[in-house]
């Protein structure tokens, strides 16, 4: 299983970016897809999560500004509006995946990270 995350870049404060994550490989079921971020010197934190049923969870710091889409065809997107310098971080895609119908439970998989820099 591979998660490919892309869409990061340099954007001015107040700007917009859209991150994309695509899951590939042998996948029977995806339970959740999430975006985490890690700023320099900080711990990795959950930014947003969407479940198989479409329920979403957001970090308080991004509520009202970021939107995670429901995953269709094993792709999930994070739309980031009104970006702030404190949103600067490496963003990681994460998925809880069950590879086979007879697999026990779900396992975590991570993408390689994409850098988002918010600066004027």
mmCIF file of C-alpha atoms in Angstrom:
data_model
loop_
_atom_site.group_PDB
_atom_site.id
_atom_site.type_symbol
_atom_site.label_atom_id
_atom_site.label_comp_id
_atom_site.label_asym_id
_atom_site.label_seq_id
_atom_site.Cartn_x
_atom_site.Cartn_y
_atom_site.Cartn_z
ATOM 1 C CA UNK A 1 0.000 0.000 0.000
ATOM 2 C CA UNK A 2 1.222 3.494 -0.848
ATOM 3 C CA UNK A 3 -0.127 6.907 0.052
ATOM 4 C CA UNK A 4 0.950 9.692 -2.259
ATOM 5 C CA UNK A 5 0.482 13.199 -0.895
ATOM 6 C CA UNK A 6 1.047 16.340 -2.940
ATOM 7 C CA UNK A 7 -0.089 19.927 -3.360
ATOM 8 C CA UNK A 8 2.078 21.742 -0.833
ATOM 9 C CA UNK A 9 3.941 24.918 -1.603
ATOM 10 C CA UNK A 10 4.538 28.526 -0.649
ATOM 11 C CA UNK A 11 1.486 30.712 -0.141
ATOM 12 C CA UNK A 12 0.901 34.140 1.338
ATOM 13 C CA UNK A 13 -1.087 34.617 4.552
ATOM 14 C CA UNK A 14 -4.792 34.546 3.787
ATOM 15 C CA UNK A 15 -4.191 32.341 0.772
ATOM 16 C CA UNK A 16 -5.505 28.964 -0.323
ATOM 17 C CA UNK A 17 -3.992 25.559 -0.968
ATOM 18 C CA UNK A 18 -5.466 22.183 -1.763
ATOM 19 C CA UNK A 19 -3.657 19.037 -0.685
ATOM 20 C CA UNK A 20 -4.328 15.707 -2.341
ATOM 21 C CA UNK A 21 -3.701 12.169 -1.159
ATOM 22 C CA UNK A 22 -4.101 9.043 -3.233
ATOM 23 C CA UNK A 23 -4.024 5.510 -1.833
ATOM 24 C CA UNK A 24 -2.933 2.656 -4.057
ATOM 25 C CA UNK A 25 -2.129 -1.028 -3.808
ATOM 26 C CA UNK A 26 -4.088 -3.963 -2.457
ATOM 27 C CA UNK A 27 -6.878 -2.398 -0.382
ATOM 28 C CA UNK A 28 -10.042 -4.123 0.769
ATOM 29 C CA UNK A 29 -11.403 -1.326 2.932
ATOM 30 C CA UNK A 30 -10.441 2.105 4.257
ATOM 31 C CA UNK A 31 -11.816 3.015 7.674
ATOM 32 C CA UNK A 32 -10.478 6.562 7.965
ATOM 33 C CA UNK A 33 -8.304 8.988 6.028
ATOM 34 C CA UNK A 34 -6.600 11.827 7.841
ATOM 35 C CA UNK A 35 -4.197 14.706 7.498
ATOM 36 C CA UNK A 36 -1.560 15.336 10.158
ATOM 37 C CA UNK A 37 1.056 18.046 10.272
ATOM 38 C CA UNK A 38 4.371 18.561 11.966
ATOM 39 C CA UNK A 39 6.020 21.933 12.383
ATOM 40 C CA UNK A 40 9.758 22.236 13.158
ATOM 41 C CA UNK A 41 10.407 21.337 16.777
ATOM 42 C CA UNK A 42 6.805 20.300 17.317
ATOM 43 C CA UNK A 43 5.029 16.981 17.634
ATOM 44 C CA UNK A 44 2.915 15.639 14.829
ATOM 45 C CA UNK A 45 -0.712 16.629 15.288
ATOM 46 C CA UNK A 46 -4.004 15.622 13.758
ATOM 47 C CA UNK A 47 -5.402 18.297 11.453
ATOM 48 C CA UNK A 48 -8.509 16.612 10.033
ATOM 49 C CA UNK A 49 -10.021 13.148 9.693
ATOM 50 C CA UNK A 50 -12.876 11.705 7.675
ATOM 51 C CA UNK A 51 -14.439 8.309 8.344
ATOM 52 C CA UNK A 52 -15.852 5.769 5.946
ATOM 53 C CA UNK A 53 -19.292 7.048 6.896
ATOM 54 C CA UNK A 54 -18.373 10.642 6.130
ATOM 55 C CA UNK A 55 -17.984 11.963 9.681
ATOM 56 C CA UNK A 56 -15.292 14.592 10.054
ATOM 57 C CA UNK A 57 -13.055 15.770 12.875
ATOM 58 C CA UNK A 58 -10.929 18.920 12.884
ATOM 59 C CA UNK A 59 -8.287 20.399 15.114
ATOM 60 C CA UNK A 60 -9.629 23.500 16.852
ATOM 61 C CA UNK A 61 -6.955 25.612 15.184
ATOM 62 C CA UNK A 62 -8.269 24.860 11.681
ATOM 63 C CA UNK A 63 -12.030 24.683 12.220
ATOM 64 C CA UNK A 64 -13.855 26.939 9.803
ATOM 65 C CA UNK A 65 -10.801 27.306 7.578
ATOM 66 C CA UNK A 66 -9.929 23.773 6.459
ATOM 67 C CA UNK A 67 -12.206 21.198 4.850
ATOM 68 C CA UNK A 68 -11.465 17.508 4.394
ATOM 69 C CA UNK A 69 -13.415 15.744 1.692
ATOM 70 C CA UNK A 70 -14.931 12.303 1.866
ATOM 71 C CA UNK A 71 -12.695 9.863 0.097
ATOM 72 C CA UNK A 72 -13.840 8.716 -3.282
ATOM 73 C CA UNK A 73 -11.824 6.257 -5.321
ATOM 74 C CA UNK A 74 -9.249 6.159 -2.511
ATOM 75 C CA UNK A 75 -8.465 9.869 -2.782
ATOM 76 C CA UNK A 76 -8.884 12.482 -0.090
ATOM 77 C CA UNK A 77 -8.368 16.222 -0.273
ATOM 78 C CA UNK A 78 -7.686 18.945 2.262
ATOM 79 C CA UNK A 79 -8.828 22.397 1.243
ATOM 80 C CA UNK A 80 -7.083 25.063 3.257
ATOM 81 C CA UNK A 81 -8.437 28.600 3.279
ATOM 82 C CA UNK A 82 -7.332 31.711 5.138
ATOM 83 C CA UNK A 83 -3.916 30.237 5.722
ATOM 84 C CA UNK A 84 -1.825 31.603 8.563
ATOM 85 C CA UNK A 85 1.926 31.508 9.171
ATOM 86 C CA UNK A 86 1.292 29.077 12.016
ATOM 87 C CA UNK A 87 -0.089 26.588 9.492
ATOM 88 C CA UNK A 88 3.437 26.174 8.155
ATOM 89 C CA UNK A 89 4.386 22.516 8.520
ATOM 90 C CA UNK A 90 4.950 19.258 6.714
ATOM 91 C CA UNK A 91 1.533 17.728 6.091
ATOM 92 C CA UNK A 92 1.166 13.952 6.123
ATOM 93 C CA UNK A 93 -1.616 11.817 4.782
ATOM 94 C CA UNK A 94 -2.686 8.857 6.920
ATOM 95 C CA UNK A 95 -5.122 6.043 6.302
ATOM 96 C CA UNK A 96 -6.445 3.130 8.350
ATOM 97 C CA UNK A 97 -6.556 0.321 5.819
ATOM 98 C CA UNK A 98 -7.640 -3.272 5.771
ATOM 99 C CA UNK A 99 -5.776 -4.961 2.952
ATOM 100 C CA UNK A 100 -7.709 -8.206 2.587
ATOM 101 C CA UNK A 101 -11.201 -9.397 3.435
ATOM 102 C CA UNK A 102 -9.761 -11.831 5.969
ATOM 103 C CA UNK A 103 -7.354 -9.322 7.507
ATOM 104 C CA UNK A 104 -7.738 -8.667 11.213
ATOM 105 C CA UNK A 105 -8.557 -5.025 11.815
ATOM 106 C CA UNK A 106 -7.047 -1.961 10.187
ATOM 107 C CA UNK A 107 -3.416 -0.869 9.948
ATOM 108 C CA UNK A 108 -2.035 2.656 9.737
ATOM 109 C CA UNK A 109 -0.281 3.802 6.582
ATOM 110 C CA UNK A 110 1.510 7.106 6.022
ATOM 111 C CA UNK A 111 2.369 9.195 2.998
ATOM 112 C CA UNK A 112 5.720 10.895 2.527
ATOM 113 C CA UNK A 113 4.644 14.394 3.555
ATOM 114 C CA UNK A 114 4.255 17.622 1.634
ATOM 115 C CA UNK A 115 5.591 20.967 2.856
ATOM 116 C CA UNK A 116 3.236 23.906 3.290
ATOM 117 C CA UNK A 117 4.863 27.275 3.913
ATOM 118 C CA UNK A 118 2.737 30.310 4.703
ATOM 119 C CA UNK A 119 4.788 33.449 4.452
ATOM 120 C CA UNK A 120 4.758 36.878 2.875
#
